[in-house]
Amino acid sequence: MESKVTMDKIVNLCKSRGFIFPGSEIYGGFANTWDFGPVGVELKNNIKRAWWKRFVQEDPQTYGVDAAILMNPTVWQASGHVESFGDPKMDCKNCKTRHRADTLIENHSKGKISAEGMTNEEMEAYIEEHDVRCPVCGKRDFTPIRKFNPMFTTSRAMTGDASDVVYLRPETCQGEYVNFLNVQRSTRAKVPFAIAQIGKSFRNEITPGNFLFRTIEFEQMELQKFCKEESSMETYEDYKKRAITFVENLGLKNEHLRFHDHDKLAHYAKAACDIQYLFPMGWQELNGIHHRGTWDLTRHQEFSGKNMYYLDPITNEKYIPTVIEYSIGADRLTLALLCEAYDEEQLENGETRVVMHFHPAIAPYKVAVLPLQKNLGDKAKEIYNTLIKNFMCDYDEAGSIGKRYRRQDEIGTPFCITIDFDTLEDDTVTIRDRDTMKQERINVNQLVDVIEKRIKFN
Ligand code: ATP
């Protein structure tokens, strides 16, 4: 029986089972930061690996990079972030909390109204007309909307003046644009080709985070596809399909996913959409797919003075490629997959088991080795030591076997192997499936092959 997943249940399970802890917790925490624990780091790494496999390894037209987080500050002038990047913020004069005006409107209308296309004046008018109140103190006494630049700054401390300012990148994609020429020349790539990256971004987000959904430091998995203008809409549609197939293959149910076209497009864009996921707090953006025209490369050409034209070696055409961007947050996807996987099942004996039905490819541990009794430990350790050469494995000999199964179910381990006295006689073990709880007996030397086949992500 499926039971309703709430954010509280996910946060509690994540903490108690070692997925995710509040950041700097012993100092009272630090708002909108989270630390991945031993199980969580495996889950997120597996998600990143699955993304890289699908979009880089299996796509001969895509090349990976790992660009520096700290970039020449002129990059952020070229990108427009220094001047205009920012969310519409208003402060509550009564309780002194800061809010995003668009989020206030969207929450008040329970997601029915999108403030994306509204001007500041329209948002202020909406808030007044519909009596939208401060979610913290319940008063409606806001300052006018102001843009607040969410770029974190740090300093190189060279000259002691403003020229020392360095920004922590608020998005990873600039690392691809500034390396467009390097990648194209070093790989001899022909348009269309893409540059992909997984890396940290930083945004001084003010809005309450909803756990991993909105954090001030997060990882993006994204790629920029450089193509010809004529084929750009086809490429855009292609990435919409590939993006949704990827998250469905990882386990997100189709009925929990939908496309959402942007109401208002940037002046250079032909199209933009998000894929939204039905999180416990409602439909929210999971990833974005954006047509960016020639905007980014043109701006970098202007600010760097470097020629960003591509010369087609066959037709001799010279042009600045159009960019299609596909970007998804690794942490936000981790949260979606945690919510999707969570289940409370009523067992025949009346007990409830909490089980995380992760796709085996992303499950933190693939196997847990459980000796039925402590004096079977030597044999169990021998099997464990073979398996860890191939997979992340857990080993547990403490407590009843039932409790040990429950523990593995809660962290989503797809297979548990029990070692009993027959193992000593005939070298067979019991392998238990997390989802069906069915057990089968197999030979120890088949284990690696059997597990490998069952955990594959295609
Ligand atoms: P939002 O409207 O939710 O602020 P955005 O439209 O600004 O997101 P993009 O700049 O398009 O987001 O970033 C691409 C992806 O990066 C998002 O779809 C999301 O998965 C992730 N992302 C963006 N901001 C955050 C954040 N503060 N915390 C976690 N993930 C984020």
mmCIF file of N, CA and C and ligand atoms in Angstrom, residues 87 100 171 203 205 212-220 262 274 285-288 290 325 327-333, ligand 1:
data_model
loop_
_atom_site.group_PDB
_atom_site.id
_atom_site.type_symbol
_atom_site.label_atom_id
_atom_site.label_comp_id
_atom_site.label_asym_id
_atom_site.label_seq_id
_atom_site.Cartn_x
_atom_site.Cartn_y
_atom_site.Cartn_z
ATOM 1 N N ASP A 87 16.459 38.118 -8.510
ATOM 2 C CA ASP A 87 15.057 37.800 -8.321
ATOM 3 C C ASP A 87 14.355 39.002 -7.699
ATOM 4 N N ARG A 100 10.618 36.301 -2.123
ATOM 5 C CA ARG A 100 10.549 36.501 -3.568
ATOM 6 C C ARG A 100 9.110 36.779 -3.916
ATOM 7 N N GLU A 171 26.135 29.842 -12.140
ATOM 8 C CA GLU A 171 25.715 28.794 -13.081
ATOM 9 C C GLU A 171 26.989 28.233 -13.713
ATOM 10 N N ARG A 203 24.263 30.372 -5.265
ATOM 11 C CA ARG A 203 23.320 31.500 -5.362
ATOM 12 C C ARG A 203 22.861 31.866 -3.962
ATOM 13 N N GLU A 205 20.386 32.464 -2.250
ATOM 14 C CA GLU A 205 18.927 32.326 -2.276
ATOM 15 C C GLU A 205 18.355 32.768 -0.927
ATOM 16 N N LEU A 212 16.465 19.981 -0.071
ATOM 17 C CA LEU A 212 17.450 20.113 -1.149
ATOM 18 C C LEU A 212 16.935 20.918 -2.332
ATOM 19 N N PHE A 213 15.646 21.263 -2.321
ATOM 20 C CA PHE A 213 15.072 21.879 -3.519
ATOM 21 C C PHE A 213 15.787 23.181 -3.874
ATOM 22 N N ARG A 214 15.998 24.016 -2.883
ATOM 23 C CA ARG A 214 16.655 25.298 -3.151
ATOM 24 C C ARG A 214 17.723 25.533 -2.100
ATOM 25 N N THR A 215 18.948 25.437 -2.497
ATOM 26 C CA THR A 215 20.058 25.601 -1.567
ATOM 27 C C THR A 215 20.971 26.709 -2.080
ATOM 28 N N ILE A 216 21.874 27.176 -1.229
ATOM 29 C CA ILE A 216 22.726 28.276 -1.699
ATOM 30 C C ILE A 216 23.964 27.747 -2.432
ATOM 31 N N GLU A 217 24.198 26.448 -2.309
ATOM 32 C CA GLU A 217 25.319 25.814 -2.996
ATOM 33 C C GLU A 217 24.767 24.513 -3.554
ATOM 34 N N PHE A 218 24.877 24.309 -4.850
ATOM 35 C CA PHE A 218 24.256 23.119 -5.445
ATOM 36 C C PHE A 218 25.031 22.707 -6.687
ATOM 37 N N GLU A 219 24.741 21.496 -7.141
ATOM 38 C CA GLU A 219 25.448 21.019 -8.322
ATOM 39 C C GLU A 219 24.522 21.006 -9.524
ATOM 40 N N GLN A 220 25.048 21.455 -10.646
ATOM 41 C CA GLN A 220 24.278 21.414 -11.887
ATOM 42 C C GLN A 220 24.889 20.386 -12.823
ATOM 43 N N HIS A 262 7.716 28.308 -20.721
ATOM 44 C CA HIS A 262 7.859 29.626 -20.076
ATOM 45 C C HIS A 262 6.866 30.610 -20.708
ATOM 46 N N ASP A 274 10.421 24.114 -18.817
ATOM 47 C CA ASP A 274 10.947 23.345 -17.683
ATOM 48 C C ASP A 274 10.286 21.988 -17.729
ATOM 49 N N GLU A 285 9.778 23.162 -10.677
ATOM 50 C CA GLU A 285 10.800 22.922 -11.713
ATOM 51 C C GLU A 285 11.837 21.893 -11.277
ATOM 52 N N LEU A 286 12.075 20.955 -12.178
ATOM 53 C CA LEU A 286 13.136 19.978 -11.960
ATOM 54 C C LEU A 286 14.326 20.312 -12.849
ATOM 55 N N ASN A 287 14.042 20.642 -14.098
ATOM 56 C CA ASN A 287 15.135 21.042 -14.991
ATOM 57 C C ASN A 287 14.635 22.009 -16.056
ATOM 58 N N GLY A 288 15.568 22.628 -16.723
ATOM 59 C CA GLY A 288 15.215 23.590 -17.765
ATOM 60 C C GLY A 288 15.816 23.191 -19.104
ATOM 61 N N HIS A 290 16.444 25.303 -22.657
ATOM 62 C CA HIS A 290 16.315 26.675 -23.154
ATOM 63 C C HIS A 290 16.966 26.846 -24.517
ATOM 64 N N GLU A 325 20.305 24.779 -24.412
ATOM 65 C CA GLU A 325 20.826 24.434 -23.079
ATOM 66 C C GLU A 325 19.888 23.448 -22.391
ATOM 67 N N SER A 327 19.674 21.814 -18.550
ATOM 68 C CA SER A 327 20.319 21.932 -17.243
ATOM 69 C C SER A 327 19.436 21.347 -16.141
ATOM 70 N N ILE A 328 20.030 20.483 -15.323
ATOM 71 C CA ILE A 328 19.260 19.877 -14.233
ATOM 72 C C ILE A 328 20.107 19.869 -12.960
ATOM 73 N N GLY A 329 19.490 20.201 -11.842
ATOM 74 C CA GLY A 329 20.209 20.222 -10.575
ATOM 75 C C GLY A 329 20.366 18.808 -10.020
ATOM 76 N N ALA A 330 21.607 18.449 -9.700
ATOM 77 C CA ALA A 330 21.848 17.095 -9.165
ATOM 78 C C ALA A 330 21.161 16.930 -7.809
ATOM 79 N N ASP A 331 21.143 18.000 -7.017
ATOM 80 C CA ASP A 331 20.539 17.902 -5.676
ATOM 81 C C ASP A 331 19.013 17.851 -5.789
ATOM 82 N N ARG A 332 18.484 18.670 -6.722
ATOM 83 C CA ARG A 332 17.028 18.689 -6.896
ATOM 84 C C ARG A 332 16.538 17.349 -7.437
ATOM 85 N N LEU A 333 17.323 16.766 -8.329
ATOM 86 C CA LEU A 333 16.946 15.443 -8.853
ATOM 87 C C LEU A 333 17.078 14.386 -7.749
HETATM 88 P P1 ATP B 1 14.366 28.388 -10.004
HETATM 89 O O1 ATP B 1 13.320 29.077 -10.864
HETATM 90 O O2 ATP B 1 13.849 27.182 -9.279
HETATM 91 O O3 ATP B 1 15.153 29.327 -9.154
HETATM 92 P P2 ATP B 1 16.104 28.580 -12.261
HETATM 93 O O4 ATP B 1 15.123 28.662 -13.372
HETATM 94 O O5 ATP B 1 16.777 29.790 -11.771
HETATM 95 O O6 ATP B 1 15.436 27.782 -11.017
HETATM 96 P P3 ATP B 1 18.260 27.504 -13.770
HETATM 97 O O7 ATP B 1 19.098 28.691 -13.634
HETATM 98 O O8 ATP B 1 17.612 27.220 -15.093
HETATM 99 O O9 ATP B 1 17.156 27.485 -12.612
HETATM 100 O O10 ATP B 1 19.082 26.245 -13.283
HETATM 101 C C1 ATP B 1 18.929 24.955 -13.822
HETATM 102 C C2 ATP B 1 18.612 23.930 -12.759
HETATM 103 O O11 ATP B 1 19.500 24.049 -11.635
HETATM 104 C C3 ATP B 1 17.228 24.069 -12.156
HETATM 105 O O12 ATP B 1 16.263 23.479 -12.990
HETATM 106 C C4 ATP B 1 17.394 23.329 -10.853
HETATM 107 O O13 ATP B 1 17.300 21.913 -11.054
HETATM 108 C C5 ATP B 1 18.808 23.674 -10.447
HETATM 109 N N1 ATP B 1 18.817 24.786 -9.480
HETATM 110 C C6 ATP B 1 18.739 26.102 -9.732
HETATM 111 N N2 ATP B 1 18.802 26.830 -8.598
HETATM 112 C C7 ATP B 1 18.937 25.935 -7.583
HETATM 113 C C8 ATP B 1 19.072 26.044 -6.168
HETATM 114 N N3 ATP B 1 19.116 27.221 -5.568
HETATM 115 N N4 ATP B 1 19.185 24.897 -5.434
HETATM 116 C C9 ATP B 1 19.164 23.685 -6.031
HETATM 117 N N5 ATP B 1 19.061 23.523 -7.359
HETATM 118 C C10 ATP B 1 18.941 24.616 -8.138
#
